[in-house]
XYZ file of C-alpha atoms in Angstrom:
583
model
C 35.039 150.781 111.170
C 33.470 149.556 114.335
C 30.730 147.636 112.506
C 31.858 144.222 113.518
C 32.315 145.084 117.166
C 28.801 146.510 117.153
C 27.377 143.409 115.746
C 29.288 140.865 117.998
C 28.157 142.985 120.900
C 24.639 142.788 119.661
C 24.721 138.884 119.080
C 26.633 137.920 122.336
C 23.750 135.983 123.343
C 23.916 133.843 120.179
C 26.523 131.569 121.442
C 26.201 128.017 122.716
C 26.096 124.468 121.354
C 23.214 124.935 118.802
C 25.250 127.619 117.085
C 28.437 125.647 117.113
C 26.748 122.699 115.777
C 25.495 124.773 112.609
C 29.058 125.597 111.968
C 28.499 129.181 112.946
C 25.459 129.518 110.250
C 25.606 133.332 110.851
C 29.370 133.665 110.888
C 30.771 137.023 111.860
C 34.255 135.365 111.722
C 34.999 135.956 107.923
C 35.729 132.975 105.819
C 36.342 130.278 108.315
C 37.566 126.908 107.440
C 34.046 125.740 106.943
C 33.390 124.831 103.183
C 30.156 125.243 101.881
C 27.823 123.016 103.911
C 26.771 120.866 100.861
C 30.271 120.358 99.590
C 32.770 119.163 101.951
C 34.831 116.988 99.571
C 38.494 117.853 98.872
C 39.308 119.089 95.372
C 42.297 119.061 93.181
C 43.055 120.342 89.753
C 44.373 116.735 88.709
C 41.091 115.185 90.037
C 39.073 118.035 87.977
C 41.210 117.279 84.778
C 40.543 113.634 84.922
C 36.802 113.780 85.422
C 36.466 116.073 82.453
C 38.489 113.811 80.303
C 36.537 110.720 81.318
C 32.960 111.521 81.695
C 30.177 114.010 81.385
C 27.905 112.509 83.876
C 26.488 114.589 86.563
C 28.366 112.530 89.350
C 31.619 112.629 87.450
C 31.843 116.057 87.022
C 34.502 118.099 88.877
C 33.368 120.331 91.752
C 32.287 123.609 90.290
C 33.376 127.084 91.611
C 31.934 128.495 94.917
C 32.914 131.873 94.077
C 32.264 134.835 96.187
C 29.826 137.560 94.927
C 32.060 140.095 92.861
C 31.586 143.803 93.143
C 29.588 143.935 90.109
C 27.297 141.158 91.258
C 26.743 143.042 94.588
C 25.906 146.177 92.900
C 23.304 144.445 90.635
C 21.706 142.612 93.688
C 21.503 145.864 95.676
C 20.051 147.745 92.552
C 17.543 144.805 91.883
C 16.259 144.211 95.277
C 16.324 147.937 96.761
C 15.552 150.091 93.900
C 13.655 152.679 95.882
C 16.471 152.852 98.528
C 19.234 153.642 95.747
C 17.086 156.089 94.339
C 16.390 157.902 97.750
C 20.153 157.736 98.446
C 20.790 161.144 96.891
C 24.700 161.162 97.960
C 25.094 157.611 96.495
C 26.844 156.556 99.580
C 25.435 153.004 99.241
C 26.983 152.419 95.812
C 30.247 154.211 96.838
C 30.605 151.790 99.634
C 30.217 148.993 97.321
C 32.850 150.552 94.713
C 35.393 150.458 97.420
C 35.499 146.531 97.422
C 38.489 145.223 95.638
C 37.827 143.226 92.497
C 37.312 139.660 93.006
C 39.087 137.455 90.392
C 38.203 133.876 90.584
C 40.335 131.436 89.167
C 38.641 128.725 86.875
C 40.203 126.137 89.391
C 39.011 128.047 92.489
C 36.106 125.876 93.655
C 35.982 126.128 97.419
C 34.696 128.931 99.781
C 38.312 129.526 100.875
C 38.828 133.354 100.228
C 42.444 133.053 99.437
C 41.719 130.654 96.486
C 39.106 132.796 94.986
C 41.568 135.839 95.071
C 45.002 134.429 95.275
C 45.406 135.959 98.531
C 45.379 139.406 97.396
C 42.146 140.700 99.130
C 41.893 140.305 102.945
C 38.525 139.055 103.858
C 38.153 141.720 106.580
C 38.197 144.386 103.825
C 35.845 142.617 101.683
C 33.068 142.196 104.454
C 33.823 145.589 106.075
C 32.677 147.194 102.869
C 29.592 145.023 102.474
C 28.787 146.104 106.095
C 29.002 149.688 105.442
C 26.731 149.427 102.534
C 24.334 147.275 104.359
C 24.281 149.771 107.260
C 23.704 152.568 104.921
C 20.943 150.762 103.125
C 19.253 149.936 106.377
C 19.017 153.735 107.003
C 17.268 154.253 103.692
C 15.060 151.130 104.112
C 13.678 152.446 107.399
C 11.966 155.162 105.177
C 10.049 152.662 103.126
C 6.422 152.539 103.815
C 6.050 148.720 103.790
C 8.975 148.844 106.386
C 7.006 151.065 108.525
C 3.763 149.236 108.318
C 5.368 145.961 109.301
C 8.136 146.862 111.636
C 7.508 150.555 112.865
C 3.957 151.454 113.223
C 3.358 148.795 115.875
C 6.753 147.900 116.777
C 5.809 144.250 116.563
C 9.089 142.247 116.618
C 7.499 139.049 115.277
C 5.628 140.946 112.459
C 8.850 142.644 111.630
C 10.799 139.477 111.504
C 8.235 137.835 109.173
C 8.431 140.972 107.094
C 12.364 140.577 106.820
C 12.314 137.086 106.189
C 10.022 137.297 103.066
C 11.310 140.660 101.830
C 15.115 140.556 102.781
C 16.437 137.316 103.714
C 14.817 134.938 101.343
C 15.732 137.158 98.424
C 19.280 137.916 99.482
C 19.822 134.174 100.270
C 17.939 132.946 97.200
C 15.851 130.454 99.277
C 13.446 129.752 101.925
C 15.026 129.742 105.457
C 15.306 126.381 107.233
C 13.702 126.228 110.622
C 17.017 126.398 112.496
C 17.793 129.586 110.785
C 14.609 131.307 111.691
C 14.845 130.159 115.276
C 18.221 131.926 115.330
C 16.650 135.057 114.146
C 13.920 134.583 116.528
C 16.324 134.683 119.314
C 17.649 138.137 118.061
C 14.080 139.571 118.208
C 13.310 138.047 121.492
C 16.566 139.445 123.172
C 17.208 142.457 125.172
C 18.376 144.869 122.488
C 16.212 147.899 121.412
C 13.796 147.415 118.642
C 15.812 149.580 116.353
C 18.973 147.540 117.223
C 17.275 144.272 116.770
C 16.148 145.247 113.228
C 19.510 146.573 112.376
C 21.379 143.536 113.588
C 19.031 141.318 111.712
C 19.487 143.384 108.517
C 23.131 143.179 108.885
C 23.276 139.412 109.479
C 21.569 139.056 106.156
C 24.425 140.660 104.260
C 27.324 139.290 106.467
C 26.505 135.742 106.260
C 27.998 133.182 103.646
C 24.561 132.526 102.813
C 24.439 135.637 100.880
C 28.195 136.360 99.722
C 28.900 132.775 98.734
C 26.823 131.921 95.653
C 26.321 128.148 96.199
C 26.093 128.164 100.161
C 23.255 125.869 100.880
C 22.216 124.778 104.323
C 21.926 121.101 105.620
C 18.070 120.251 105.467
C 16.410 120.729 108.827
C 14.592 117.682 110.416
C 11.218 119.411 109.786
C 12.124 121.099 106.487
C 11.060 119.805 103.048
C 12.424 122.133 100.294
C 13.776 121.591 96.745
C 17.208 122.989 97.664
C 18.821 121.901 94.355
C 16.083 123.814 92.728
C 16.656 126.972 94.395
C 20.438 126.502 93.591
C 19.670 125.906 89.994
C 17.460 129.049 90.045
C 20.453 130.984 91.388
C 22.978 129.890 88.821
C 20.590 130.520 86.108
C 20.266 134.074 87.255
C 23.833 134.822 88.052
C 24.868 133.238 84.639
C 22.545 135.421 82.623
C 22.267 138.660 84.306
C 24.671 138.574 87.433
C 22.293 138.892 90.178
C 19.668 137.003 92.356
C 16.707 135.048 91.014
C 13.605 137.004 90.039
C 10.413 136.066 91.571
C 9.144 133.930 88.818
C 12.310 131.814 89.074
C 12.041 131.392 92.812
C 8.427 130.521 92.329
C 9.445 127.709 89.660
C 12.106 126.498 92.420
C 9.486 126.377 95.003
C 7.305 124.220 92.712
C 10.095 121.977 91.757
C 9.466 122.972 87.978
C 13.349 123.385 87.044
C 13.600 119.666 86.759
C 11.996 120.198 83.421
C 14.261 120.887 80.302
C 11.175 122.741 78.706
C 10.712 124.891 81.788
C 14.342 125.938 82.154
C 14.462 126.850 78.479
C 11.122 128.806 78.859
C 12.727 130.947 81.601
C 16.087 131.456 79.541
C 13.864 132.873 76.799
C 11.866 134.922 78.990
C 14.844 136.436 80.960
C 16.609 137.041 77.359
C 13.593 138.950 76.141
C 14.242 141.571 78.860
C 16.408 144.542 77.203
C 18.106 145.238 80.594
C 19.079 141.663 81.285
C 20.275 141.236 77.505
C 22.507 144.263 78.262
C 24.132 142.613 81.195
C 24.521 139.247 79.399
C 26.251 140.877 76.452
C 28.414 143.061 78.800
C 29.665 140.499 81.123
C 29.666 137.318 79.074
C 29.610 137.733 75.237
C 31.823 140.765 75.403
C 34.446 138.942 77.391
C 34.759 136.470 74.680
C 35.355 139.016 72.031
C 37.693 140.968 74.134
C 35.726 144.129 73.905
C 34.692 144.127 77.575
C 37.878 146.001 78.761
C 37.327 148.777 76.037
C 33.656 149.540 76.612
C 34.603 152.171 79.229
C 38.062 152.947 77.985
C 39.091 156.621 77.766
C 41.693 156.357 74.970
C 41.729 157.553 71.548
C 43.254 156.473 68.192
C 44.426 158.121 65.128
C 44.712 156.513 61.486
C 47.124 157.276 58.912
C 45.093 160.324 57.570
C 44.770 161.875 61.169
C 41.200 161.028 61.766
C 40.490 160.220 65.386
C 38.201 157.731 67.031
C 37.495 156.871 70.571
C 38.338 153.199 71.668
C 35.261 152.955 73.573
C 33.244 153.550 70.216
C 35.104 151.002 68.418
C 33.983 148.463 71.122
C 30.552 149.803 71.360
C 29.939 149.156 67.633
C 30.598 145.417 68.222
C 28.514 145.539 71.647
C 25.415 146.780 69.573
C 25.864 143.944 67.046
C 26.071 141.446 70.038
C 22.790 142.787 71.529
C 21.015 142.217 68.129
C 22.272 138.810 67.947
C 20.674 137.933 71.350
C 17.555 139.716 70.686
C 17.179 138.253 67.166
C 18.461 134.701 68.647
C 21.052 134.549 65.802
C 23.495 131.882 65.730
C 27.316 132.355 66.219
C 28.282 132.138 62.518
C 25.930 135.028 61.680
C 28.118 137.320 63.697
C 30.783 136.836 61.133
C 28.552 137.544 58.270
C 26.279 140.566 59.292
C 24.027 142.195 56.985
C 23.989 145.330 58.985
C 26.805 146.870 61.196
C 26.776 149.822 63.488
C 28.770 153.012 62.617
C 29.094 156.495 63.809
C 30.538 159.469 61.879
C 33.956 159.155 63.784
C 34.294 155.556 63.197
C 33.441 155.877 59.463
C 35.883 158.616 58.977
C 38.622 156.510 60.834
C 37.841 153.644 58.502
C 38.652 156.033 55.650
C 35.007 156.409 53.993
C 34.787 159.405 51.906
C 32.080 162.167 52.214
C 29.841 160.856 49.479
C 29.861 157.291 51.239
C 29.184 159.030 54.488
C 26.074 160.857 52.974
C 24.919 157.669 51.327
C 24.723 155.686 54.568
C 23.295 158.709 56.350
C 25.945 159.732 58.899
C 27.138 163.065 57.308
C 24.056 164.670 58.776
C 24.080 163.174 62.201
C 23.834 165.711 65.195
C 26.806 164.003 66.707
C 29.859 162.280 65.294
C 29.327 159.723 68.183
C 25.702 158.876 67.427
C 25.447 155.291 66.178
C 23.492 154.209 63.180
C 22.687 150.861 61.828
C 24.075 150.522 58.277
C 23.357 148.120 55.534
C 26.745 146.380 54.497
C 25.746 146.228 51.039
C 25.926 150.161 50.983
C 29.510 150.212 51.832
C 30.578 148.389 48.827
C 33.154 146.052 50.451
C 33.501 142.820 52.427
C 32.424 144.214 55.751
C 29.954 142.682 58.249
C 32.300 140.470 60.601
C 34.268 141.044 63.556
C 37.614 140.337 61.830
C 36.822 143.365 59.631
C 35.928 145.670 62.432
C 38.342 148.439 63.251
C 38.159 147.339 66.912
C 39.771 144.069 66.003
C 42.267 146.026 63.786
C 43.063 148.224 66.756
C 43.652 145.328 69.052
C 45.992 143.506 66.841
C 47.785 146.226 64.955
C 51.667 146.688 65.316
C 52.972 149.598 67.581
C 55.633 149.830 64.785
C 55.750 152.670 62.313
C 52.808 154.461 64.219
C 50.500 151.476 63.701
C 50.849 151.353 60.124
C 52.278 147.908 60.013
C 50.445 144.610 60.657
C 51.949 141.374 62.289
C 50.526 138.125 61.558
C 51.953 136.698 64.707
C 50.255 139.356 66.889
C 47.004 138.965 64.935
C 47.067 135.254 65.252
C 47.918 135.316 68.808
C 45.059 137.302 69.635
C 42.815 134.928 67.653
C 44.228 131.857 69.096
C 43.789 133.143 72.629
C 40.489 134.671 72.400
C 38.590 132.738 69.671
C 40.398 129.251 70.015
C 40.943 129.442 73.815
C 44.725 128.390 73.540
C 47.697 129.642 75.609
C 50.361 130.888 73.343
C 53.852 131.157 75.284
C 56.077 134.167 74.564
C 58.650 133.817 72.054
C 61.937 132.901 73.854
C 64.150 132.844 70.745
C 66.903 135.314 70.663
C 67.326 137.680 67.760
C 70.054 135.212 66.545
C 67.796 132.533 66.153
C 65.131 134.609 64.634
C 67.703 135.712 61.994
C 68.705 132.079 61.375
C 65.191 131.113 60.747
C 64.100 134.049 58.589
C 67.314 134.687 56.871
C 69.660 137.821 56.719
C 67.072 140.451 55.716
C 63.578 139.676 57.390
C 62.339 143.152 56.991
C 62.324 142.543 53.301
C 59.855 139.730 53.561
C 56.318 140.053 53.250
C 54.339 138.957 56.418
C 52.875 136.134 54.343
C 56.332 134.827 53.528
C 57.324 135.091 57.138
C 54.357 133.196 58.074
C 54.900 130.394 55.793
C 58.515 130.100 56.877
C 57.791 129.789 60.520
C 54.700 127.677 60.202
C 56.925 124.895 58.538
C 60.119 125.474 60.544
C 60.706 122.751 63.412
C 61.698 125.081 65.983
C 58.604 127.406 65.362
C 55.699 125.592 64.100
C 54.439 124.381 67.212
C 53.113 127.841 67.964
C 53.488 129.650 64.718
C 51.845 126.711 62.920
C 48.583 127.919 64.560
C 48.824 131.564 65.036
C 50.638 132.659 61.639
C 48.096 130.743 59.632
C 45.338 132.714 61.126
C 47.293 135.934 60.748
C 48.004 135.129 57.061
C 44.361 135.073 56.250
C 43.671 138.345 58.236
C 46.547 140.127 56.061
C 43.457 141.059 54.010
C 42.554 143.456 56.601
C 44.548 146.766 56.990
C 45.634 148.353 60.250
C 42.457 150.292 60.559
C 39.886 147.857 59.535
C 40.024 148.461 55.732
C 39.819 145.612 53.385
C 42.789 145.457 51.162
C 44.147 143.123 48.449
C 47.582 144.528 48.359
C 50.368 146.291 50.698
C 51.164 150.130 50.474
C 54.099 149.113 48.112
C 51.696 147.414 45.591
C 52.589 143.786 46.499
C 49.585 141.577 46.035
C 48.590 139.700 49.062
C 48.327 135.991 48.120
C 47.821 133.030 50.443
C 47.720 129.313 50.130
C 47.514 127.511 53.460
C 45.504 125.189 55.545
C 44.080 126.396 59.050
C 44.586 122.993 60.264
C 46.889 120.148 58.892
C 43.969 117.621 58.409
C 41.943 120.094 56.200
C 41.136 118.855 52.839
C 41.191 122.259 51.131
C 43.807 125.322 51.288
C 42.686 128.779 52.022
C 43.464 131.118 49.005
C 40.959 133.935 49.337
C 39.959 136.004 52.194
C 36.258 134.913 51.684
C 37.355 131.316 52.076
C 39.485 132.160 55.118
C 36.397 133.711 56.844
C 34.241 130.779 55.741
C 36.702 128.145 57.087
C 37.428 130.152 60.279
C 33.931 130.456 61.078
C 33.503 126.720 60.705
C 36.228 125.714 62.737
C 35.346 123.579 65.508
C 37.985 125.006 67.937
C 36.126 128.426 67.542
C 32.768 126.900 68.497
C 34.356 124.859 71.526
C 36.073 128.073 72.698
C 32.766 129.874 72.629
C 31.061 127.175 74.638
C 33.945 127.057 77.098
C 33.932 130.764 77.393
C 30.277 130.725 78.327
C 30.512 127.587 80.531
C 33.591 128.840 82.510
C 31.196 131.333 84.262
C 29.818 128.370 86.177
C 32.239 125.572 85.965
C 36.087 125.099 85.801
C 37.119 124.436 82.166
C 40.592 122.679 81.803
C 42.884 123.487 79.019
C 42.300 120.069 77.312
C 40.581 119.144 74.064
C 38.945 116.050 75.636
C 36.016 117.801 77.352
C 32.973 115.559 76.625
C 30.429 118.308 77.978
C 31.902 120.966 75.579
C 32.089 118.294 72.681
C 28.481 117.422 73.022
C 27.430 121.175 72.851
C 29.899 122.507 70.412
C 28.241 121.092 66.993
C 25.094 122.906 68.242
C 26.634 126.440 68.167
C 27.012 125.970 64.432
C 23.257 126.324 63.863
C 21.543 127.251 67.291
C 20.682 130.726 67.999
C 22.529 132.124 70.929
C 19.155 132.149 73.210
C 18.645 128.375 72.278
C 22.393 127.663 72.816
C 22.258 129.203 76.452
C 19.171 127.005 77.189
C 21.099 124.140 75.934
C 24.019 124.845 78.250
C 21.721 125.460 81.233
C 19.841 122.215 80.584
C 23.188 120.158 80.248
C 24.737 118.328 83.099
C 27.850 120.544 83.039
C 25.370 123.224 84.284
C 22.708 121.498 86.300
C 24.884 119.562 88.878
C 23.042 120.251 92.179
C 21.804 118.558 95.308
C 19.060 115.942 94.775
């Protein structure tokens, strides 16, 4: 890869005091020790924790993450801004170059532009940028064939006309804002130099992709002396876009930023509703945000297969897809979070229904026996299934994620199930069990295998050495014993022992849980679940520390009990947690 050498050669005349003064505004020396221009403050986790504990005011919030564009975001940006070029690239070389980029894994406490902090030092900056350079160069080759490009840049080969074309069509879309005068003058130097016309255009094109203004999501310039721009508005537009659909702002968002309209809570809410009425953007929001909360994101493209006790097989990705489709309905219909645990309709296909144990008559009754493919999904009325279905805890996907590997998956373990709930739905960190087998025997007695899972949970939840963790996980796990290993409701174990519970999810609860229906009702109303949901959404744009004392989250949590998901997203984006930006 000689791309950096070629660019450096082409930009040899872009040196001097003005460039240095701008902190290498078109940096080709990747990831210098130059923080985002608008944020040169030092940051520490301790400071971040204290600000969340003490206040939710804009000036007191911790510094939010200045993360790099991830592989997923880069692909969406290219597809959104250059659809014709992607389509004309018959060999898919552009997307292939982007696919070579290592995954960017931002820590919730990685708030600077330092590459190592965003990736734990695992991905060299040169590798990251070299793949972007390869994709940009291939994209340029396809872009040269575009009619508008030919009209502005190739027909008369007018450098200034071409520069203005690139400024409006490329730079301002990729950088998510207007260029300041100093930036434009530096580009003007490129087009006034001695390179050939084709090389000028290529160099400018590559600058657009290889500058931190592109690959850092919150890189904003200092305002020029003669520039008056609502930069905080453009920054907010960019955050809204990346939050909802993992790409750059569309033209309506940019126009609203230009007019300074994003200072209005009503205008922001209107844009949220507009964007989440677009089926493609809903698909992205569910794929990259809501699916992560449920833990189904890693299974949507899985290649594995599961078998139940009767030998019926099902694809792992189908189990995830059934819940994915329900989440999309939740967004499209603006349903609230509790509704997801009390659905009137669920998605099934023939293979899932057989895996869950429905007989031929039930399959025929719900219209799945005649489907052309065992993998074709159908929306099914829950009342037609004659059982307590219709929520995630009763889905075979949840059962598959929490079943025990013992006995071929035929056995449920309350600690495994409760731990999954605690980590995914309560945002808790549950440490591994460090007790040795002798300690376990002393707690449970000499024959723990003879105990029911309910009895095991009761012992551990009340034992001094165990209750700190098991007091949480086992209580949720006990309630979920009413669900068998394959997502089938049950009232007794295989040996005929009845499943009976009597416990409180939290010590301060007034009433005990004595039935599955009461467990579901209590769990869905648990403030910890709603706080975790808000934290999961908000963590996409702000670091969320592992503490219950989060005023921003506490303000929004009660609203998730009643607000539809679209309205809730609008509330989050209208909150100080989200809107912290330059004024």
